[in-house]
Tab-separated table of C-alpha atoms in Angstrom:
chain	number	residue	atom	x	y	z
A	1	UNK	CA	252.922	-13.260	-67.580
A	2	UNK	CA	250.915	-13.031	-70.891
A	3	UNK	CA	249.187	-15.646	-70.166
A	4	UNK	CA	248.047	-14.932	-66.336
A	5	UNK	CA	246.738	-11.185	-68.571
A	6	UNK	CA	244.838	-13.312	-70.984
A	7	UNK	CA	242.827	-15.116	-68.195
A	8	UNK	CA	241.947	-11.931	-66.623
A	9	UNK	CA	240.690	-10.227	-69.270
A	10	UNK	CA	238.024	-13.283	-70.192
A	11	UNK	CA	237.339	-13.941	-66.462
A	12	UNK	CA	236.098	-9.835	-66.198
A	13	UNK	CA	234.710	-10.793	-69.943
A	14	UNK	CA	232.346	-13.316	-68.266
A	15	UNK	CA	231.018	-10.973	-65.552
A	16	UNK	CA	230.426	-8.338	-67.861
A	17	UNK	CA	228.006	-10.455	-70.096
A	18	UNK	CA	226.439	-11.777	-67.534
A	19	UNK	CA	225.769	-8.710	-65.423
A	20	UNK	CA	224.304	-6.955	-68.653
A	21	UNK	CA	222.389	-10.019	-70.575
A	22	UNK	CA	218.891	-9.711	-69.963
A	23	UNK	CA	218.256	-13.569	-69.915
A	24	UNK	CA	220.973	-14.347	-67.792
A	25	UNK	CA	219.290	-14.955	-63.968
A	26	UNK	CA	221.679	-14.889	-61.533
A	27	UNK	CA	221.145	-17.700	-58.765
A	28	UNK	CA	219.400	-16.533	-55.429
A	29	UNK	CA	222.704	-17.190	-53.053
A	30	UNK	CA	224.834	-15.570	-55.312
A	31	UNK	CA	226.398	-11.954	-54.328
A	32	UNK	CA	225.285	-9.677	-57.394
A	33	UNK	CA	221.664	-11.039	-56.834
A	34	UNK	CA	221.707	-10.276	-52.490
A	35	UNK	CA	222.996	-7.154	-54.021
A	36	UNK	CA	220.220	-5.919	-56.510
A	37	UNK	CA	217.533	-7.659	-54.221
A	38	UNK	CA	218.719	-5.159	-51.902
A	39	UNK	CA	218.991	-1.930	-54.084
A	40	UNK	CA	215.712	-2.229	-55.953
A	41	UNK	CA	213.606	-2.979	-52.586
A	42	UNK	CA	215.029	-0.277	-50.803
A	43	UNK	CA	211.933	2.340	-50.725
A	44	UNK	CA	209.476	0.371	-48.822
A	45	UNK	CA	205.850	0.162	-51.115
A	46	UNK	CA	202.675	0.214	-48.859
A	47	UNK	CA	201.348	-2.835	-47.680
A	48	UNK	CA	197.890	-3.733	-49.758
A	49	UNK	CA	195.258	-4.318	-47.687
A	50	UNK	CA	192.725	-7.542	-49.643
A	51	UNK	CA	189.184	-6.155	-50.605
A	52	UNK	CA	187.208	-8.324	-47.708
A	53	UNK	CA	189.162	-6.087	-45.313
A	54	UNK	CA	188.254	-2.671	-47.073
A	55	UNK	CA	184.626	-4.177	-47.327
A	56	UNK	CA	184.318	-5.003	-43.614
A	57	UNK	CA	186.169	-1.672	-42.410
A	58	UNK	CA	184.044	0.163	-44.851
A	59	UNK	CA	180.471	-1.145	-43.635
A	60	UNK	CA	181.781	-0.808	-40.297
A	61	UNK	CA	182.358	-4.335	-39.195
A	62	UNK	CA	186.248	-4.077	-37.998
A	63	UNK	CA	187.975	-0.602	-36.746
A	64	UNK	CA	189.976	0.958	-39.530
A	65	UNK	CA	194.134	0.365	-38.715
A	66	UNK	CA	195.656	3.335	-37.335
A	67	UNK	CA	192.175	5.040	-37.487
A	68	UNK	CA	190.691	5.759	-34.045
A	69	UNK	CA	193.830	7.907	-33.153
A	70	UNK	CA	192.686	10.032	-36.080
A	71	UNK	CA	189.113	9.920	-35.515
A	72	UNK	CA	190.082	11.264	-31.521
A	73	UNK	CA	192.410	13.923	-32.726
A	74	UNK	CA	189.470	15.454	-34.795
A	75	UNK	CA	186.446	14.962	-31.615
A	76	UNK	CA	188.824	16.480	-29.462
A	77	UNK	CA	189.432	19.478	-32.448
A	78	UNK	CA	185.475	19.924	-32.583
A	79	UNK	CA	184.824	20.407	-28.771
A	80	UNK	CA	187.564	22.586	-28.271
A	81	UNK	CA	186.380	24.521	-31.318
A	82	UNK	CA	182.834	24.939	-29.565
A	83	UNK	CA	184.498	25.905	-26.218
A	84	UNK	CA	185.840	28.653	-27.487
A	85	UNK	CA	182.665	29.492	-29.492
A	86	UNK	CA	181.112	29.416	-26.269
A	87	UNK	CA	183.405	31.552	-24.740
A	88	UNK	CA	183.308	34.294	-26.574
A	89	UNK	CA	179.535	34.210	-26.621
A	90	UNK	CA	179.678	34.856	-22.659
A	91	UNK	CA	182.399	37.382	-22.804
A	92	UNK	CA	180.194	39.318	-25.344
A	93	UNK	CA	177.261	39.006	-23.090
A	94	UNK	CA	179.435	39.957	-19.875
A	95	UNK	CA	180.201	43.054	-21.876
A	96	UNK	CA	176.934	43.889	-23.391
A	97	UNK	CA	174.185	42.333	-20.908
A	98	UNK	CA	170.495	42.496	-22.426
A	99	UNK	CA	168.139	44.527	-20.531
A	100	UNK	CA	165.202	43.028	-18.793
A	101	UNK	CA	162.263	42.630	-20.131
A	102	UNK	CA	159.287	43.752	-18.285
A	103	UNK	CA	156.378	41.707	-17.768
A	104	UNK	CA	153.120	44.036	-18.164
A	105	UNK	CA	150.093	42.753	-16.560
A	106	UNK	CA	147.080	43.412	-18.989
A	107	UNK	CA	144.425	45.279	-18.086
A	108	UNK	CA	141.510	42.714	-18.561
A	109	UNK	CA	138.772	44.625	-20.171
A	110	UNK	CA	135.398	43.670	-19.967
A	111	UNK	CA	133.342	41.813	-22.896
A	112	UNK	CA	131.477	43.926	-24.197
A	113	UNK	CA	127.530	43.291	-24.964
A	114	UNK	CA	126.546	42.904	-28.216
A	115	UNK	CA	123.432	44.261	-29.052
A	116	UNK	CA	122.973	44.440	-32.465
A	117	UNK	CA	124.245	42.262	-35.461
A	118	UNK	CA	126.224	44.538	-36.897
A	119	UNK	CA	128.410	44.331	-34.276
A	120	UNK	CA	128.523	40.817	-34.320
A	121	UNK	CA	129.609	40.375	-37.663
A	122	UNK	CA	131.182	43.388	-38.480
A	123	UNK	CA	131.073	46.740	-39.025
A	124	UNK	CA	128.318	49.015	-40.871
A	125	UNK	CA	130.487	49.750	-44.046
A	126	UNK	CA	131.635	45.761	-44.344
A	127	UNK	CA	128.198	44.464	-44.301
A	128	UNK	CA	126.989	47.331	-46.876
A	129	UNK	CA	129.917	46.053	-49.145
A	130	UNK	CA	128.947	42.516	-48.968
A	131	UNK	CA	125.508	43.247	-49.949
A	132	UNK	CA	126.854	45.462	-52.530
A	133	UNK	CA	129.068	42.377	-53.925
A	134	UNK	CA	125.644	40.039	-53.635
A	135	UNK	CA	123.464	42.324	-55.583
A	136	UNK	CA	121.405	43.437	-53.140
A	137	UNK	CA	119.748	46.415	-51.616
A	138	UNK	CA	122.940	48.349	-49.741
A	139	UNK	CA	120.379	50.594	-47.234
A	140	UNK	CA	117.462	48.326	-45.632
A	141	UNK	CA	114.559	50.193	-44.914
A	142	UNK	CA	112.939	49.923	-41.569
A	143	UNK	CA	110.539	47.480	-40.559
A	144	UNK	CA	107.071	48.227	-41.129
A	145	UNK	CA	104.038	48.401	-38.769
A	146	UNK	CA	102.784	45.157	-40.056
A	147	UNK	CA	105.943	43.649	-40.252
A	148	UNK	CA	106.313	44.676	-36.740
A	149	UNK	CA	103.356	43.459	-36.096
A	150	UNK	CA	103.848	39.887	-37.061
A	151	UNK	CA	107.369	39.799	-35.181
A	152	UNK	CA	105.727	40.317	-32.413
A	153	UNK	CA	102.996	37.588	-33.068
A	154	UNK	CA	105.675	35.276	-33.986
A	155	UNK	CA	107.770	35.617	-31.108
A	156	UNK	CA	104.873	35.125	-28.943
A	157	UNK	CA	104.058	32.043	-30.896
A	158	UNK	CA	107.968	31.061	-30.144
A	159	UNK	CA	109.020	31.544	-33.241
A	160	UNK	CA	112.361	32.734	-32.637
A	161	UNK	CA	112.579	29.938	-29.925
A	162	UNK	CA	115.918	29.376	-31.646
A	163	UNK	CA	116.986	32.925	-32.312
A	164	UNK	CA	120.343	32.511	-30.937
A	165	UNK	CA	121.237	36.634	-31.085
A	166	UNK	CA	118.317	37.386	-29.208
A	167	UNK	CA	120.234	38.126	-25.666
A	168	UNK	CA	118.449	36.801	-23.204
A	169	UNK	CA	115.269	35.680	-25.614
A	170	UNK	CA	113.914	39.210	-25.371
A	171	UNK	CA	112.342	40.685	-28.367
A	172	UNK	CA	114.449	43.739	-30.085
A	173	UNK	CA	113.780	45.080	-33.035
A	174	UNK	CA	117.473	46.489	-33.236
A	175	UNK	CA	118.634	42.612	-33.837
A	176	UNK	CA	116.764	42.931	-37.421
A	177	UNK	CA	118.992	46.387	-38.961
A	178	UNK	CA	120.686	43.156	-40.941
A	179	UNK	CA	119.979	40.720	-43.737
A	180	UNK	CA	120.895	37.962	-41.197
A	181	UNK	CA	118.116	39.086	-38.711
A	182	UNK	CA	115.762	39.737	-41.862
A	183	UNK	CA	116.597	36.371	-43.425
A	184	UNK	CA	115.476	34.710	-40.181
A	185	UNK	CA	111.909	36.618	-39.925
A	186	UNK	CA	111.664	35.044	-43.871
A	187	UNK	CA	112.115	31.694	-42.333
A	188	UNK	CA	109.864	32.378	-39.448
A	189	UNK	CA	107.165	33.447	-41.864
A	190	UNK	CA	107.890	30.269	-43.631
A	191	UNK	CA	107.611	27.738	-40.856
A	192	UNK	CA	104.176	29.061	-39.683
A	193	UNK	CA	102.781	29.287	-43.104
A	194	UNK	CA	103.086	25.497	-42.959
A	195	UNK	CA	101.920	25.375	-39.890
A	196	UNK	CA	98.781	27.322	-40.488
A	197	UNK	CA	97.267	25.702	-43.761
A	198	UNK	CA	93.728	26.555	-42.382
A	199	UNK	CA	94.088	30.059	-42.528
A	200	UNK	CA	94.591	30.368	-46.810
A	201	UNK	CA	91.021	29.266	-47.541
A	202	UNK	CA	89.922	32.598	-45.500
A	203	UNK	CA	92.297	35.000	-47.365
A	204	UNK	CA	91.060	37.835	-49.842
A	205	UNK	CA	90.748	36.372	-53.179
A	206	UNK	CA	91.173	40.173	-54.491
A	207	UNK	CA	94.333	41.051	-52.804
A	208	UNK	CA	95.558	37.472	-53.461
A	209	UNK	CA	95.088	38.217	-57.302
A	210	UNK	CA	96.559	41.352	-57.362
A	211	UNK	CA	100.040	39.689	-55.714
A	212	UNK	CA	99.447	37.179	-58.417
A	213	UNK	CA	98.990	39.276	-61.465
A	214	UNK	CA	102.402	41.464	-60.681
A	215	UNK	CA	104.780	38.646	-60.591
A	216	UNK	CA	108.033	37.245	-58.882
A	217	UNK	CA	109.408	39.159	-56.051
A	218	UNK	CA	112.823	37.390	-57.018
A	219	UNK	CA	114.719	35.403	-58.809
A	220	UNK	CA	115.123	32.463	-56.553
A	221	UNK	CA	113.887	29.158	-57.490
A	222	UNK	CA	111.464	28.679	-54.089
A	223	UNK	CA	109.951	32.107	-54.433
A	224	UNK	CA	109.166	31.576	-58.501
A	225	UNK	CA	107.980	28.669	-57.789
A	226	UNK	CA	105.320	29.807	-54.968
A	227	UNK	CA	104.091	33.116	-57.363
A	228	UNK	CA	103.590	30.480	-60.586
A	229	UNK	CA	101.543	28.568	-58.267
A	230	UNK	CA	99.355	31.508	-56.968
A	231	UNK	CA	98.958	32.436	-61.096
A	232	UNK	CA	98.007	28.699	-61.649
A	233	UNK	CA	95.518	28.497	-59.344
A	234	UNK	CA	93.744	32.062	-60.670
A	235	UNK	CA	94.386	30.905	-64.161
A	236	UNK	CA	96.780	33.414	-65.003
A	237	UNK	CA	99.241	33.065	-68.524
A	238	UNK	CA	102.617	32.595	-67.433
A	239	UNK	CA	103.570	34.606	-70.737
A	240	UNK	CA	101.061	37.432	-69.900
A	241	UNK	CA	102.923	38.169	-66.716
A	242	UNK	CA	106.259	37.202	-67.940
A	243	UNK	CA	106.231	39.503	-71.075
A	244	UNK	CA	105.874	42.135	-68.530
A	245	UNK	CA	108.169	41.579	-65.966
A	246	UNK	CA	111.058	43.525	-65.259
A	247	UNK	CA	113.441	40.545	-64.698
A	248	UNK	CA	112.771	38.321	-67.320
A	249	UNK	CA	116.072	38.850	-69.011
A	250	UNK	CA	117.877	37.276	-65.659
A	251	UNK	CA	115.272	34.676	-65.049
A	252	UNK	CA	115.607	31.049	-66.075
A	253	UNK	CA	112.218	30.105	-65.945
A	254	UNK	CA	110.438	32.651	-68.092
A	255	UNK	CA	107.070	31.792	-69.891
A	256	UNK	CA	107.322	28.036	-68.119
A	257	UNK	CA	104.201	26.473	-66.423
A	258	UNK	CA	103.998	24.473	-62.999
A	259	UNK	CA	103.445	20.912	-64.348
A	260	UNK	CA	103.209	17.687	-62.955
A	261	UNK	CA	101.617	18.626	-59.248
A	262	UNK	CA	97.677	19.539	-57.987
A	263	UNK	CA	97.364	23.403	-58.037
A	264	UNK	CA	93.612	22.973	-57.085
A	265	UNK	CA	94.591	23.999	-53.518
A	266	UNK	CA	95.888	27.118	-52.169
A	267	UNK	CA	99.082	26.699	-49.491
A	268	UNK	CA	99.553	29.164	-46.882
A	269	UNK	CA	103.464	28.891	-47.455
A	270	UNK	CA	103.548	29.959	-50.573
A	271	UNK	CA	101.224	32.704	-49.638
A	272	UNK	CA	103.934	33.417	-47.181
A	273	UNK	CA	106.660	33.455	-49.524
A	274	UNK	CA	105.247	35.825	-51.953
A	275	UNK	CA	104.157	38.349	-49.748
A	276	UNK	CA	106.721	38.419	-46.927
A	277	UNK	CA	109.179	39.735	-49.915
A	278	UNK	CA	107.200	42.967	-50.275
A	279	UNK	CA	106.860	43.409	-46.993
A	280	UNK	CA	110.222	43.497	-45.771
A	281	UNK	CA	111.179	45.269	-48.831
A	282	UNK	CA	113.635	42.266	-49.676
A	283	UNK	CA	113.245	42.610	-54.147
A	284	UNK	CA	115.744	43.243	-56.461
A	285	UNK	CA	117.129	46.503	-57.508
A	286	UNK	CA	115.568	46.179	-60.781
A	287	UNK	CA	111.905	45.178	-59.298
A	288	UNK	CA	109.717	48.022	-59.362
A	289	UNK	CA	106.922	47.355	-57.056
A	290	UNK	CA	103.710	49.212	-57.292
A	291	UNK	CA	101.939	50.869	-53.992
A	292	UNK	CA	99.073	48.905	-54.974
A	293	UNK	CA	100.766	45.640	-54.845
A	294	UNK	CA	102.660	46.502	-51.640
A	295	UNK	CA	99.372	47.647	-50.283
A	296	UNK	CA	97.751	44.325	-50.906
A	297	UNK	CA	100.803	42.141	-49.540
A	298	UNK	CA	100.264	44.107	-46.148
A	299	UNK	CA	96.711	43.682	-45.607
A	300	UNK	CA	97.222	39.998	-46.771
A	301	UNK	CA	99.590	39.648	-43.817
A	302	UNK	CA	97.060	41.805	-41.406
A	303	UNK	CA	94.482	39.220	-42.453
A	304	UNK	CA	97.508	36.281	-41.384
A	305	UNK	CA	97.319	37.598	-38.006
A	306	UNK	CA	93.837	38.217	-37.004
A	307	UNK	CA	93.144	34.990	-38.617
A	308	UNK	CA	95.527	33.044	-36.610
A	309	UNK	CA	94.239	34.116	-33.326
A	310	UNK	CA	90.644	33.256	-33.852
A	311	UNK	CA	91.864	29.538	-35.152
């Protein structure tokens, strides 16, 4: 009997050791490794899925396991969640209907004729402020007899061929109440001075002189250039007339000659684009311009005229 209790004891010796030494590997058939095989897989791990799988389900080469069920579920959320949207939208409108809106025929009013160019371009007070903001005279003055005059000769000479705000090509003097329509007569005067050389040979030498002798009507370059010419070819100092001149602190060519060019020869155009300045009253603020001076420029353009119809 002692000895059937001293086999027992090593036999359950044996299984202890083995069961708890770490080295000792029980073989694959045997019961106690079926047994822990089957406790420690128990809680099923996720299957791993290899990376050229996640690649090609990822750049859209094979449909994601398990995926399009999901992907349905959430279309089929989104267009029942705009159903509704949409429902609600009509049963708001069913209950609060917009009025009509009423379609007004417009009265179609008839253009109406310009016939001046203040209308054109704007209104009396805008174009005073622009000449205001360009320096220049804010009130024009109105047109003179002999200014009037030469219009008149112009236009018959077509002229203002190209006057596109004359309506109709009819002559009114009411076109002119703006620097646009006394800008144009400038340009007028211009274009017949050089097409009239003849007549500056038969001008007054006296009335020419006394133009000469005053100075610039204005600071552009084309008019300071035509008045030193006139005071070249009567030998006049530039710094005689300069010293003088009310606008010699704004002018850049002060005390400077005409070089470089025949001044034997008197040109009709700048004749034309001395004078023409005084007579429409077009000078600076600043310029002061004597009666005698203005009195010569209009006899000057008298003598254009009369000249002009007898060549």
């Amino acid at each position: 009997m002692s000895l059937f209790k001293t086999l027992l004891l090593s036999n359950q010796a044996k299984v202890v050791f083995k069961t708890r030494n770490p080295l000792h590997k029980p073989f694959p058939h045997s019961p106690s490794f079926i047994i822990r095989r089957t406790l420690s897989s128990s809680p099923q791990e996720p299957i791993k899925k290899p990376l050229s799988l996640l690649f090609e389900e990822a750049v859209g080469l094979t449909e994601k396991a398990g995926g399009n069920e999901s992907e349905y579920q959430e279309e089929k959320n989104g267009l029942m969640s705009e159903l509704r949207e949409l429902e609600r939208e009509v049963r708001a409108l069913k209950e609060n209907p917009k009025p009509k809106v009423q379609k007004e025929e417009k009265e179609k009013k008839p253009k109406k004729k310009v016939t001046n160019l203040v209308e054109l371009f704007g209104s009396e007070k805008m174009v005073e402020k622009r000449r205001r903001e360009s320096g220049e005279a804010t009130v024009l003055k109105d047109l003179s007899p002999f200014v009037e005059a030469f219009v008149r000769h112009l236009y018959s000479k077509g002229y203002f061929n190209k006057a596109n705000f004359l309506v109709d090509n009819k002559l009114d003097f009411s076109y002119f109440d703006s620097k646009y329509g006394r800008d144009f007569i400038k340009s007028a005067a211009y274009k017949f001075g050089k097409d009239h050389q003849e007549i500056a040979q038969w001008l007054s030498s006296k009335n020419l002189k006394t133009v000469a002798l005053f100075g610039c009507p204005s600071l552009d370059k084309n008019n300071v250039f035509a008045a030193k010419w006139l005071r070249k070819i009567f030998k006049i100092q530039e710094d005689t007339v300069c010293s003088q001149c009310m606008l010699k602190d704004s002018c850049r060519h002060a005390n400077k000659d005409v070089w470089g060019i025949a001044t034997r020869n008197l040109l009709l155009v700048h004749v034309m684009k001395v004078i023409i300045l005084y007579n429409l009253d077009q000078v600076p603020p600043k310029l002061t311009v004597p009666d005698e001076v203005r009195d010569s420029a209009n006899k000057l353009l008298e003598e254009v005229i009369k000249l002009s119809r007898t060549t």
